[in-house]
């Protein structure tokens, strides 16, 4: 194993321990000592990669939010261009490489791979500000594309209500989906 792979594994151990402890104890109650003990690393090793527990949190959230933003932009771009091209409107659109379905699947794959981390950060033990950061990200993405999404100009309700309803719905759907995924996993665990 080369040095880069070893560094990556060490960082992942720290992150995994951090998320486990946030889930169990809550972010406010955990310490660097808790993280290093759980990760079976020295405090010195921890400080090679992170300044403190806030730095770990910031880096995890930054990773999640930047990927969600990237995937949302891909989804919006593909959906808008697909809707603009009337020849793409087929029942078999999910098989079309240019359809939005493939990009939505990529987004949910990312959410699925990070579901425990997302669920932990959005829980009462996590970062109370994370939901606002997620909401702002979604708000910015919809704001950038609002004219393209609702370009036909027919508004059923005022645009600020439509905008807020769309953002709230997306956050609610993500939260509900994460809740179901965690419950399904817990039901599949063997009982002792």
Coordinates of C-alpha atoms in Angstrom, one line a residue:
X1 CA 0.0 0.0 0.0
X2 CA 1.4 3.4 -1.0
X3 CA 1.5 6.4 1.2
X4 CA -1.4 8.2 -0.5
X5 CA -3.7 5.2 0.0
X6 CA -2.6 4.9 3.6
X7 CA -3.4 8.6 4.2
X8 CA -6.8 8.2 2.6
X9 CA -7.5 5.2 4.8
X10 CA -6.5 7.1 7.9
X11 CA -8.7 10.0 7.0
X12 CA -11.6 7.6 6.4
X13 CA -11.1 6.0 9.8
X14 CA -11.3 9.5 11.4
X15 CA -14.4 10.4 9.4
X16 CA -16.1 7.0 10.2
X17 CA -15.3 7.4 13.9
X18 CA -16.5 11.0 13.9
X19 CA -19.9 10.1 12.3
X20 CA -20.4 7.1 14.6
X21 CA -19.7 9.3 17.7
X22 CA -21.9 12.2 16.4
X23 CA -24.7 9.6 16.0
X24 CA -24.2 8.1 19.4
X25 CA -23.1 11.1 21.6
X26 CA -24.0 14.2 19.6
X27 CA -21.6 16.6 18.0
X28 CA -21.5 18.9 21.1
X29 CA -20.6 16.0 23.4
X30 CA -17.7 14.5 21.4
X31 CA -14.0 15.3 21.8
X32 CA -10.9 14.8 19.7
X33 CA -9.9 12.1 22.3
X34 CA -13.2 10.3 21.6
X35 CA -12.5 10.3 17.9
X36 CA -8.9 9.1 18.2
X37 CA -9.8 6.4 20.7
X38 CA -12.6 5.1 18.4
X39 CA -10.4 5.3 15.3
X40 CA -7.5 3.7 17.2
X41 CA -5.2 6.5 16.3
X42 CA -3.0 8.9 18.2
X43 CA -4.0 12.5 18.7
X44 CA -0.9 13.5 16.7
X45 CA -2.1 11.5 13.7
X46 CA -5.5 13.2 14.0
X47 CA -3.9 16.7 13.9
X48 CA -2.0 15.9 10.8
X49 CA -5.3 15.8 8.9
X50 CA -7.6 18.1 10.9
X51 CA -7.4 21.1 13.2
X52 CA -10.3 20.0 15.5
X53 CA -13.7 18.4 15.5
X54 CA -15.2 21.5 13.7
X55 CA -12.7 21.1 10.9
X56 CA -13.8 17.5 10.4
X57 CA -17.4 18.6 10.4
X58 CA -16.7 21.4 7.9
X59 CA -14.8 19.1 5.6
X60 CA -17.5 16.4 5.6
X61 CA -20.3 18.9 5.0
X62 CA -18.3 20.7 2.3
X63 CA -17.8 17.3 0.5
X64 CA -21.5 16.5 0.7
X65 CA -22.7 19.9 -0.3
X66 CA -20.3 20.3 -3.2
X67 CA -21.3 16.9 -4.6
X68 CA -25.0 17.6 -4.1
X69 CA -24.7 20.9 -5.9
X70 CA -22.8 19.4 -8.8
X71 CA -25.4 16.6 -9.2
X72 CA -28.3 19.1 -8.9
X73 CA -26.8 21.2 -11.7
X74 CA -26.3 18.2 -13.9
X75 CA -29.9 17.1 -13.2
X76 CA -31.3 20.5 -13.9
X77 CA -29.3 21.0 -17.1
X78 CA -30.3 17.6 -18.4
X79 CA -34.0 18.0 -17.4
X80 CA -34.3 21.4 -18.9
X81 CA -32.6 20.4 -22.2
X82 CA -34.6 17.2 -22.3
X83 CA -37.9 19.0 -21.8
X84 CA -36.9 21.6 -24.5
X85 CA -36.4 18.8 -27.0
X86 CA -39.9 17.4 -27.7
X87 CA -38.4 14.4 -29.6
X88 CA -37.1 13.0 -26.4
X89 CA -40.5 12.6 -24.7
X90 CA -40.9 8.9 -24.9
X91 CA -42.0 6.2 -22.5
X92 CA -38.5 4.7 -22.8
X93 CA -36.9 7.9 -21.8
X94 CA -35.1 6.3 -18.9
X95 CA -33.0 4.4 -21.4
X96 CA -32.0 7.5 -23.3
X97 CA -28.5 8.6 -22.2
X98 CA -29.6 12.2 -22.5
X99 CA -32.7 11.9 -20.4
X100 CA -32.7 13.3 -16.8
X101 CA -33.5 9.9 -15.3
X102 CA -29.8 8.7 -15.5
X103 CA -28.6 11.8 -13.7
X104 CA -31.3 11.5 -11.0
X105 CA -30.2 7.9 -10.5
X106 CA -26.6 9.1 -10.1
X107 CA -27.8 11.7 -7.5
X108 CA -29.7 9.1 -5.5
X109 CA -26.7 6.7 -5.7
X110 CA -24.6 9.4 -4.1
X111 CA -27.2 10.1 -1.4
X112 CA -27.5 6.3 -0.8
X113 CA -23.7 5.9 -0.4
X114 CA -23.7 8.8 2.1
X115 CA -27.1 8.1 3.7
X116 CA -25.8 7.4 7.2
X117 CA -23.6 10.5 7.2
X118 CA -26.5 12.7 5.9
X119 CA -29.0 11.2 8.3
X120 CA -26.6 11.8 11.2
X121 CA -25.8 15.4 10.3
X122 CA -29.6 16.1 9.8
X123 CA -30.5 14.4 13.2
X124 CA -30.8 16.2 16.5
X125 CA -27.3 14.9 17.4
X126 CA -25.8 16.4 14.2
X127 CA -25.2 19.9 13.0
X128 CA -28.3 22.0 13.5
X129 CA -27.1 24.3 10.7
X130 CA -26.7 21.6 8.1
X131 CA -30.3 21.6 7.1
X132 CA -30.0 25.4 6.5
X133 CA -26.9 24.9 4.4
X134 CA -28.7 22.2 2.4
X135 CA -31.7 24.5 2.0
X136 CA -29.5 27.4 0.8
X137 CA -27.8 25.1 -1.7
X138 CA -31.1 24.0 -3.2
X139 CA -32.4 27.5 -3.1
X140 CA -29.4 28.8 -5.0
X141 CA -29.7 26.0 -7.6
X142 CA -33.4 26.6 -8.2
X143 CA -32.9 30.4 -8.2
X144 CA -30.2 30.1 -11.0
X145 CA -32.6 28.0 -13.1
X146 CA -36.0 29.4 -12.1
X147 CA -36.5 31.2 -15.4
X148 CA -35.7 28.1 -17.4
X149 CA -37.9 25.8 -15.2
X150 CA -40.9 28.0 -15.4
X151 CA -40.3 29.6 -18.8
X152 CA -43.9 29.2 -20.1
X153 CA -44.8 32.2 -17.8
X154 CA -48.1 30.7 -16.6
X155 CA -48.0 31.0 -12.8
X156 CA -50.6 29.3 -10.7
X157 CA -49.3 31.1 -7.6
X158 CA -46.8 33.8 -7.0
X159 CA -43.2 32.8 -7.9
X160 CA -41.9 33.2 -4.3
X161 CA -44.4 30.7 -3.1
X162 CA -43.7 28.3 -5.9
X163 CA -39.9 28.7 -5.3
X164 CA -40.3 28.0 -1.5
X165 CA -42.7 25.1 -2.1
X166 CA -40.3 23.5 -4.4
X167 CA -37.3 23.9 -2.0
X168 CA -39.3 22.6 1.0
X169 CA -40.6 19.6 -1.0
X170 CA -37.1 18.6 -2.1
X171 CA -35.8 18.8 1.4
X172 CA -38.8 16.9 2.7
X173 CA -38.4 14.2 0.1
X174 CA -34.7 13.8 0.9
X175 CA -35.4 13.5 4.6
X176 CA -38.2 11.0 4.1
X177 CA -36.1 8.9 1.7
X178 CA -33.2 8.8 4.2
X179 CA -35.5 7.9 7.0
X180 CA -37.0 5.0 5.0
X181 CA -33.5 3.8 3.9
X182 CA -32.3 3.7 7.5
X183 CA -35.4 1.9 8.7
X184 CA -35.1 -0.7 5.9
X185 CA -31.5 -1.3 6.9
X186 CA -32.4 -1.7 10.6
X187 CA -35.1 -4.2 9.7
X188 CA -32.6 -6.3 7.7
X189 CA -30.2 -6.6 10.6
X190 CA -30.2 -9.9 12.5
X191 CA -31.8 -9.9 15.8
X192 CA -30.0 -11.3 18.9

